[in-house]
Amino acid sequence: MPPSETPPHPAVIRSRRVVLPDGERPADVLIRDGRIERVAAHGSAPVDGRPVTDLGDTALLPGLVDTHVHVNEPGRTAWEGFATATRAAAAGGVTTIVDMPLNSVPPTTTPDGLAAKRRTAEGQAWVDLGFWGGAVPGNVPDLQPLHDAGVFGFKSFLAPSGVAEFPHVEQAALEAALAEQARIGALAIVHAEDPAVLAAAPQRPGAHYRDFLASRPAAAETAAVARLLDTARRTGARVHILHVSAAAVLPLLRRAREDGVRVTAETCPHYLTLAAEEVPDGDTAFKCCPPIRDESNRDRLWEALANGEFAAVVSDHSPSTPDLKLLPELGGSGDFAAAWGGIASLQLGLPAVWTEARRRGHTLADVVRWMAAGPAALAGLTGTKGAIAAGGDADLVAFDPDGAFAVRAAELHHRNPVTPYAGRTLTGTVRTTWLGGRVVDPAAEPFGRQITRPQEPK
Ligand SMILES: [Zn+2]
């Protein structure tokens, strides 16, 4: 057995602030064979001579699960790659990522595409890594083989995706994809903006953020979600709305759930922590689709989060090379219409959300529910990931909830030093990340594993 596969010795991690599924309390976490053996009273260890790591007042969280990450490798590795993305994840307290099926070439829309992803990721994963498949026009016959191969579900776009090799689905193709996914029991995850509403919106290119915002109105989200929910109701598919930006979507979801539609939704750190009013003109690091909206919308997203209306908060980490962001400081035009639409934040999601959550009176246990347990449940990984509980993987994070730091993009592990959080002071620092009971060291060999969707519901 190579050293990277040797299970770690049994150990104990102690903290006065262990965030457990039923809240935060002092505890000892006993680890054996890479799993959490049990949670014991604080100070009850040492047990059978195991080494104790005492974190004092530094909190111990379950490793975060980020089900929305665009790694972009193979094919657009200059945008982001497995090594850089997973090192950034570990440094940000994320111990499991699920990779999106587009922006890599080939996209993950065929079994060959999935095999290419897996081959390329081999030996490059500092955290555990799974894959979403993609449902695009014409690939219905590929969905079952991909699902059998362990993808976590299938992403579709209702509006153009931004890359030619991953076309969006018109209504007939959406119906076909959802019908097949209902048949095979797959989770459909959907980028919901309506192309007709987008086409009818005022298009004023340039560096004014207000013009960009007007070009992607909330009505594009509500129209797309309404159509998707109607299709889900008729096909019986289980659907998940990706990156909800417009709070106006939420009443539609409530009504559909009352109607028996199986629908969940996520939102992202940038929608919860940034606002249109503060986006500088020309600063295309803030461009994403759907866009960051105004402060009152952000407050409504927080209300919904507090009410349990979002299943998860995940990054939608979607970087590109700096030239494609057209950043003025690099000689670009700062044109929001033409710049790549995607925000890089994988390493910063936890402190960004915690900084704002704490200001609004939320607890670490809330953040863990939104960013660990919630996305783990979405991916069917409850019991293995996303909680400090006996039997789960010993994926853990030592987190100082009071440690403040200034974000310097070039110091992040992301491949490209572009992020809208640059220059901000965030609160909450990741001190140590454990994966399967072993400390993750970005400078050492990786030992993350490729994971697949559990084949039987737990
Ligand atoms: Zn995305």
Coordinates of C-alpha atoms and ligand atoms in Angstrom, one line a residue:
M1 CA 0.0 0.0 0.0
P2 CA 1.6 3.4 -1.0
P3 CA 1.9 5.8 1.9
S4 CA -0.9 8.0 0.5
E5 CA -3.4 5.1 1.1
T6 CA -2.3 4.2 4.6
P7 CA -5.1 5.0 6.9
P8 CA -4.2 7.5 9.6
H9 CA -3.6 6.4 13.2
P10 CA -6.6 6.6 15.5
A11 CA -6.7 10.1 16.9
V12 CA -8.8 12.6 18.9
I13 CA -9.7 16.2 18.0
R14 CA -10.9 18.3 20.9
S15 CA -12.6 21.7 20.8
R16 CA -14.7 23.8 23.1
R17 CA -16.8 24.6 20.0
V18 CA -17.6 21.4 18.0
V19 CA -20.5 22.1 15.6
L20 CA -22.7 19.0 15.7
P21 CA -26.0 18.3 13.9
D22 CA -27.9 19.4 17.0
G23 CA -25.8 22.5 17.8
E24 CA -22.5 23.6 19.1
R25 CA -20.9 22.2 22.3
P26 CA -17.5 21.2 23.8
A27 CA -16.6 17.7 22.7
D28 CA -13.9 15.2 21.7
V29 CA -14.2 13.7 18.3
L30 CA -12.7 10.2 18.1
I31 CA -11.3 9.2 14.7
R32 CA -10.5 5.7 13.4
D33 CA -9.7 4.4 9.9
G34 CA -10.6 7.8 8.4
R35 CA -14.0 7.9 9.9
I36 CA -15.6 9.5 12.9
E37 CA -15.9 6.7 15.4
R38 CA -17.9 8.7 18.0
V39 CA -18.3 12.0 19.6
A40 CA -17.5 12.0 23.3
A41 CA -17.6 14.4 26.2
H42 CA -15.0 17.2 26.1
G43 CA -11.9 16.0 28.0
S44 CA -12.9 12.4 28.2
A45 CA -9.9 11.4 25.9
P46 CA -7.1 10.2 25.8
V47 CA -8.5 6.9 24.7
D48 CA -6.2 3.9 24.1
G49 CA -3.2 6.3 23.9
R50 CA -4.5 8.2 20.9
P51 CA -2.9 11.5 20.2
V52 CA -5.1 14.5 21.1
T53 CA -5.2 17.6 19.0
D54 CA -6.7 20.3 21.3
L55 CA -8.1 23.2 19.4
G56 CA -9.0 25.2 22.5
D57 CA -11.7 27.7 21.5
T58 CA -11.1 27.3 17.8
A59 CA -14.3 25.8 16.3
L60 CA -14.4 22.3 14.7
L61 CA -16.7 22.1 11.8
P62 CA -17.6 19.3 9.4
G63 CA -15.8 19.9 6.1
L64 CA -18.0 21.9 3.7
V65 CA -19.5 20.2 0.7
D66 CA -19.6 22.4 -2.5
T67 CA -21.8 20.9 -5.1
H68 CA -21.4 23.8 -7.6
V69 CA -17.8 24.1 -8.8
H70 CA -16.6 24.6 -12.4
V71 CA -13.1 23.0 -12.5
N72 CA -12.8 23.5 -16.3
E73 CA -10.2 20.7 -16.8
P74 CA -9.5 19.2 -19.3
G75 CA -9.8 21.7 -22.1
R76 CA -9.8 25.0 -20.3
T77 CA -7.3 24.3 -17.6
A78 CA -6.0 27.8 -17.9
W79 CA -9.3 29.0 -16.4
E80 CA -9.0 26.5 -13.4
G81 CA -7.8 23.0 -12.9
F82 CA -8.2 20.1 -10.5
A83 CA -5.0 20.8 -8.6
T84 CA -5.7 24.5 -8.1
A85 CA -9.4 24.1 -7.5
T86 CA -9.0 21.4 -4.9
R87 CA -6.1 23.1 -3.1
A88 CA -8.3 26.2 -2.9
A89 CA -11.2 24.1 -1.6
A90 CA -9.1 22.6 1.1
A91 CA -7.7 26.0 2.1
G92 CA -11.3 27.3 2.3
G93 CA -12.6 24.5 4.5
V94 CA -14.3 22.6 1.6
T95 CA -13.5 18.9 1.7
T96 CA -15.9 17.6 -1.1
I97 CA -16.6 19.3 -4.4
V98 CA -18.9 18.2 -7.2
D99 CA -17.7 19.4 -10.6
M100 CA -20.0 21.0 -13.1
P101 CA -20.3 19.3 -16.5
L102 CA -19.4 22.4 -18.6
N103 CA -16.5 24.7 -19.5
S104 CA -14.3 21.6 -19.7
V105 CA -13.7 20.1 -23.1
P106 CA -15.2 17.6 -23.6
P107 CA -18.1 18.5 -21.4
T108 CA -19.5 15.7 -19.2
T109 CA -22.4 14.9 -21.5
T110 CA -21.3 11.4 -22.5
P111 CA -19.6 8.4 -20.8
D112 CA -16.4 9.3 -22.7
G113 CA -16.6 12.8 -21.4
L114 CA -16.9 11.5 -17.8
A115 CA -14.0 9.1 -18.4
A116 CA -11.8 12.0 -19.6
K117 CA -12.6 14.0 -16.5
R118 CA -11.8 11.1 -14.2
R119 CA -8.5 10.3 -16.0
T120 CA -7.4 13.9 -15.9
A121 CA -8.3 14.3 -12.2
E122 CA -6.3 11.3 -11.2
G123 CA -3.6 12.2 -8.6
Q124 CA -4.7 15.9 -8.7
A125 CA -7.4 16.0 -6.0
W126 CA -6.6 17.5 -2.6
V127 CA -10.2 17.0 -1.6
D128 CA -12.9 14.4 -2.4
L129 CA -14.3 15.0 -5.9
G130 CA -17.5 13.9 -7.7
F131 CA -19.1 14.8 -11.0
W132 CA -22.4 16.1 -12.3
G133 CA -23.4 15.1 -15.8
G134 CA -25.0 17.4 -18.4
A135 CA -28.3 17.0 -20.2
V136 CA -28.1 18.8 -23.5
P137 CA -30.1 18.6 -26.8
G138 CA -29.8 15.1 -28.2
N139 CA -28.0 13.2 -25.4
V140 CA -31.0 11.5 -23.7
P141 CA -29.5 8.1 -24.6
D142 CA -26.3 9.0 -22.6
L143 CA -28.2 9.9 -19.4
Q144 CA -28.7 6.4 -18.0
P145 CA -25.1 5.2 -18.7
L146 CA -23.8 8.3 -17.1
H147 CA -26.1 7.9 -14.1
D148 CA -25.0 4.2 -13.8
A149 CA -21.4 5.4 -13.8
G150 CA -22.1 7.5 -10.7
V151 CA -22.7 11.1 -11.7
F152 CA -24.8 12.9 -9.1
G153 CA -27.4 14.2 -11.5
F154 CA -27.7 16.3 -14.7
K155 CA -27.3 20.0 -15.3
S156 CA -29.2 21.8 -18.0
F157 CA -29.4 25.4 -19.1
L158 CA -32.6 27.0 -20.1
A159 CA -30.7 29.9 -21.7
P160 CA -27.3 30.0 -23.6
S161 CA -24.6 28.7 -21.3
G162 CA -21.7 30.9 -22.5
V163 CA -19.8 28.0 -24.2
A164 CA -20.7 26.6 -27.6
E165 CA -20.2 22.9 -26.7
F166 CA -22.9 22.9 -24.0
P167 CA -26.1 24.1 -25.7
H168 CA -29.2 25.0 -23.8
V169 CA -32.4 23.0 -24.0
E170 CA -35.5 24.5 -25.6
Q171 CA -38.8 23.3 -24.3
A172 CA -39.0 20.0 -26.3
A173 CA -35.5 19.0 -25.3
L174 CA -36.2 19.9 -21.6
E175 CA -39.3 17.7 -21.6
A176 CA -37.4 14.8 -23.1
A177 CA -34.5 15.2 -20.6
L178 CA -36.8 15.5 -17.5
A179 CA -38.9 12.6 -18.6
E180 CA -35.8 10.4 -18.9
Q181 CA -34.5 11.7 -15.6
A182 CA -37.8 10.9 -13.9
R183 CA -37.6 7.4 -15.4
I184 CA -34.1 6.7 -14.1
G185 CA -34.5 8.6 -10.8
A186 CA -31.9 11.3 -11.5
L187 CA -31.8 14.7 -10.0
A188 CA -32.1 17.5 -12.6
I189 CA -30.2 20.6 -11.7
V190 CA -31.1 23.7 -13.8
H191 CA -29.7 27.1 -14.7
A192 CA -33.0 28.9 -14.9
E193 CA -33.0 32.1 -16.9
D194 CA -35.5 32.4 -19.8
P195 CA -34.0 33.2 -23.2
A196 CA -37.0 35.1 -24.5
V197 CA -37.1 37.4 -21.5
L198 CA -33.4 38.0 -21.8
A199 CA -33.7 38.7 -25.5
A200 CA -36.5 41.3 -24.8
A201 CA -34.5 43.0 -22.0
P202 CA -32.7 46.3 -22.8
Q203 CA -29.2 45.5 -24.0
R204 CA -26.7 48.3 -23.4
P205 CA -23.1 47.1 -23.5
G206 CA -20.5 49.0 -21.5
A207 CA -19.0 49.4 -18.1
H208 CA -22.1 50.5 -16.2
Y209 CA -23.2 47.7 -13.9
R210 CA -26.8 49.1 -13.9
D211 CA -27.0 48.4 -17.6
F212 CA -25.8 44.9 -17.2
L213 CA -28.3 44.3 -14.4
A214 CA -31.1 45.6 -16.5
S215 CA -30.1 43.1 -19.3
R216 CA -30.7 40.1 -17.0
P217 CA -33.9 41.0 -15.0
A218 CA -35.5 39.0 -12.2
A219 CA -38.3 38.2 -14.7
A220 CA -35.9 36.0 -16.6
E221 CA -35.5 33.9 -13.5
T222 CA -39.2 33.8 -12.6
A223 CA -40.3 32.9 -16.1
A224 CA -37.7 30.1 -16.4
V225 CA -38.5 28.7 -13.0
A226 CA -42.3 28.8 -13.7
R227 CA -41.8 26.9 -16.9
L228 CA -39.4 24.4 -15.3
L229 CA -41.8 23.8 -12.4
D230 CA -44.6 23.1 -14.8
T231 CA -42.5 20.7 -16.8
A232 CA -41.3 19.0 -13.5
R233 CA -45.0 18.6 -12.5
R234 CA -45.9 16.9 -15.7
T235 CA -42.8 14.7 -16.0
G236 CA -42.5 13.8 -12.3
A237 CA -38.8 14.8 -12.3
R238 CA -37.0 16.0 -9.2
V239 CA -35.5 19.4 -9.9
H240 CA -33.1 21.7 -8.2
I241 CA -32.8 25.4 -9.1
L242 CA -29.2 26.4 -9.3
H243 CA -27.9 29.8 -8.1
V244 CA -31.1 31.6 -7.3
S245 CA -30.4 35.3 -7.5
A246 CA -33.9 36.8 -7.6
A247 CA -35.9 36.5 -4.4
A248 CA -39.0 36.7 -6.6
V249 CA -38.4 33.0 -7.4
L250 CA -39.1 31.9 -3.8
P251 CA -43.0 32.2 -3.8
L252 CA -43.1 30.1 -7.0
L253 CA -41.0 27.4 -5.2
R254 CA -43.3 27.5 -2.1
R255 CA -46.4 27.0 -4.2
A256 CA -44.9 24.2 -6.3
R257 CA -43.9 22.3 -3.2
E258 CA -47.4 22.7 -1.8
D259 CA -48.5 21.2 -5.1
G260 CA -46.3 18.2 -4.6
V261 CA -43.5 19.2 -7.1
R262 CA -40.2 17.9 -5.9
V263 CA -38.1 21.0 -6.0
T264 CA -35.1 22.4 -4.1
A265 CA -33.0 25.5 -4.6
E266 CA -29.6 26.9 -3.8
T267 CA -28.1 30.4 -3.6
C268 CA -24.5 31.5 -3.5
P269 CA -22.2 33.5 -1.3
H270 CA -22.0 36.4 -3.8
Y271 CA -25.8 36.9 -3.8
L272 CA -25.8 36.9 0.0
T273 CA -22.8 39.1 0.6
L274 CA -22.5 41.5 -2.3
A275 CA -25.1 44.0 -3.7
A276 CA -25.5 45.8 -7.0
E277 CA -25.3 49.2 -5.3
E278 CA -21.6 48.5 -4.4
V279 CA -20.4 47.0 -7.7
P280 CA -18.0 49.6 -9.2
D281 CA -18.5 50.3 -12.9
G282 CA -16.1 48.4 -15.0
D283 CA -15.3 45.9 -12.2
T284 CA -16.2 42.8 -14.2
A285 CA -14.9 40.5 -11.4
F286 CA -18.5 40.9 -10.1
K287 CA -20.1 39.6 -13.3
C288 CA -22.1 36.4 -13.0
C289 CA -25.3 35.1 -14.5
P290 CA -27.9 35.5 -13.0
P291 CA -26.4 38.8 -11.7
I292 CA -25.9 40.2 -8.2
R293 CA -29.0 42.2 -7.5
D294 CA -29.9 45.1 -5.1
E295 CA -29.7 45.2 -1.3
S296 CA -33.4 44.7 -0.7
N297 CA -33.3 41.6 -2.8
R298 CA -30.3 40.4 -0.8
D299 CA -32.3 40.9 2.5
R300 CA -35.1 38.7 1.1
L301 CA -32.6 36.0 0.2
W302 CA -31.4 36.0 3.8
E303 CA -35.0 35.8 5.1
A304 CA -35.6 32.8 2.9
L305 CA -32.3 31.2 4.0
A306 CA -33.3 31.7 7.6
N307 CA -36.7 30.1 6.9
G308 CA -35.1 27.0 5.4
E309 CA -36.2 27.7 1.9
F310 CA -32.8 27.1 0.4
A311 CA -31.4 23.5 0.5
A312 CA -27.8 24.8 0.1
V313 CA -25.4 27.7 -0.2
V314 CA -22.7 26.7 -2.7
S315 CA -20.0 28.7 -4.5
D316 CA -20.8 28.5 -8.2
H317 CA -17.0 29.0 -8.5
S318 CA -16.7 29.8 -12.2
P319 CA -13.4 31.5 -13.1
S320 CA -11.8 32.3 -16.4
T321 CA -8.5 33.7 -17.4
P322 CA -8.2 37.5 -16.5
D323 CA -8.1 38.6 -20.1
L324 CA -11.6 37.2 -20.7
K325 CA -12.9 39.2 -17.7
L326 CA -11.8 42.4 -19.6
L327 CA -10.6 44.0 -16.4
P328 CA -9.7 47.6 -16.9
E329 CA -6.6 47.3 -14.7
L330 CA -5.2 44.7 -17.2
G331 CA -6.0 46.9 -20.2
G332 CA -9.5 45.4 -20.8
S333 CA -12.6 47.4 -21.7
G334 CA -14.6 46.7 -18.5
D335 CA -17.6 45.9 -20.6
F336 CA -20.0 43.8 -18.5
A337 CA -21.9 42.5 -21.6
A338 CA -18.8 41.0 -23.2
A339 CA -16.8 39.9 -20.1
W340 CA -16.9 36.2 -19.0
G341 CA -19.8 35.7 -16.5
G342 CA -18.5 33.8 -13.5
I343 CA -17.2 34.5 -10.0
A344 CA -14.2 32.9 -8.4
S345 CA -14.8 32.3 -4.7
L346 CA -14.2 28.6 -3.9
Q347 CA -11.6 29.4 -1.2
L348 CA -13.7 32.3 0.2
G349 CA -17.2 31.1 0.5
L350 CA -17.1 30.1 4.2
P351 CA -15.6 33.4 5.5
A352 CA -17.7 35.4 3.2
V353 CA -21.0 33.8 4.3
W354 CA -19.9 33.7 8.0
T355 CA -19.0 37.4 8.0
E356 CA -22.4 38.3 6.8
A357 CA -24.3 35.6 8.7
R358 CA -22.8 36.7 12.0
R359 CA -23.7 40.3 11.4
R360 CA -27.3 39.1 10.9
G361 CA -27.4 37.1 14.1
H362 CA -26.9 33.6 12.7
T363 CA -24.7 30.9 14.2
L364 CA -21.9 28.7 13.0
A365 CA -24.4 25.8 13.2
D366 CA -26.6 27.7 10.7
V367 CA -23.7 28.1 8.3
V368 CA -22.8 24.4 8.6
R369 CA -26.4 23.5 7.8
W370 CA -26.4 25.7 4.7
M371 CA -22.9 24.8 3.4
A372 CA -22.2 21.3 4.7
A373 CA -25.2 19.2 5.7
G374 CA -27.5 20.8 3.0
P375 CA -25.3 20.2 0.0
A376 CA -24.4 16.8 1.3
A377 CA -28.1 15.9 1.4
L378 CA -28.6 17.3 -2.1
A379 CA -25.9 15.0 -3.4
G380 CA -27.2 12.0 -1.5
L381 CA -24.2 12.0 0.7
T382 CA -25.9 12.3 4.1
G383 CA -24.3 9.9 6.5
T384 CA -20.9 10.1 4.8
K385 CA -20.3 13.9 4.4
G386 CA -21.4 17.2 5.8
A387 CA -21.8 16.4 9.5
I388 CA -19.7 15.5 12.6
A389 CA -21.5 12.3 13.4
A390 CA -20.4 8.7 14.1
G391 CA -19.8 6.7 10.9
G392 CA -19.2 9.7 8.7
D393 CA -15.9 10.5 7.0
A394 CA -13.5 12.4 9.2
D395 CA -13.6 15.4 7.0
L396 CA -13.1 18.3 9.4
V397 CA -12.1 21.9 9.6
A398 CA -10.5 23.9 12.4
F399 CA -12.1 27.4 12.0
D400 CA -11.3 30.5 14.0
P401 CA -14.6 32.4 13.8
D402 CA -13.0 35.7 15.0
G403 CA -9.9 35.7 12.8
A404 CA -10.1 38.6 10.3
F405 CA -8.1 38.8 7.1
A406 CA -7.9 41.0 4.1
V407 CA -8.4 39.2 0.8
R408 CA -5.5 39.3 -1.6
A409 CA -6.4 37.5 -4.8
A410 CA -2.9 36.6 -5.7
E411 CA -2.5 34.7 -2.4
L412 CA -5.4 32.4 -3.0
H413 CA -4.9 28.9 -4.5
H414 CA -7.3 29.7 -7.4
R415 CA -5.4 29.5 -10.7
N416 CA -6.3 33.1 -11.6
P417 CA -6.1 36.0 -9.2
V418 CA -9.5 37.6 -10.0
T419 CA -12.2 37.7 -7.4
P420 CA -14.8 40.3 -6.4
Y421 CA -13.8 39.8 -2.7
A422 CA -10.3 41.2 -3.4
G423 CA -9.5 44.0 -0.9
R424 CA -12.4 43.1 1.5
T425 CA -11.8 42.2 5.1
L426 CA -13.6 38.9 5.9
T427 CA -14.0 37.3 9.3
G428 CA -13.3 33.6 9.9
T429 CA -10.1 31.8 9.1
V430 CA -9.5 28.1 8.2
R431 CA -6.6 26.9 10.4
T432 CA -6.5 23.2 9.4
T433 CA -8.5 20.9 7.1
W434 CA -8.7 17.1 7.6
L435 CA -9.8 14.8 4.9
G436 CA -10.5 11.2 6.1
G437 CA -8.7 12.0 9.3
R438 CA -5.5 13.3 7.7
V439 CA -4.3 16.8 7.5
V440 CA -4.5 18.3 4.0
D441 CA -1.3 20.0 3.0
P442 CA -1.4 21.8 -0.3
A443 CA 2.4 21.5 -0.5
A444 CA 2.3 17.7 0.0
E445 CA 0.9 14.8 -2.1
P446 CA -2.9 14.8 -2.7
F447 CA -5.0 12.0 -1.3
G448 CA -8.5 13.1 -2.3
R449 CA -10.7 10.4 -3.7
Q450 CA -13.1 10.4 -6.6
I451 CA -16.6 9.7 -5.3
T452 CA -19.8 8.6 -7.0
R453 CA -23.4 9.0 -6.2
P454 CA -24.6 6.4 -3.7
Q455 CA -26.4 3.9 -5.9
E456 CA -29.1 3.0 -3.2
P457 CA -31.0 5.7 -1.4
K458 CA -29.9 5.8 2.2
Ligands
ZN1 ZN -22.3 27.4 -12.4

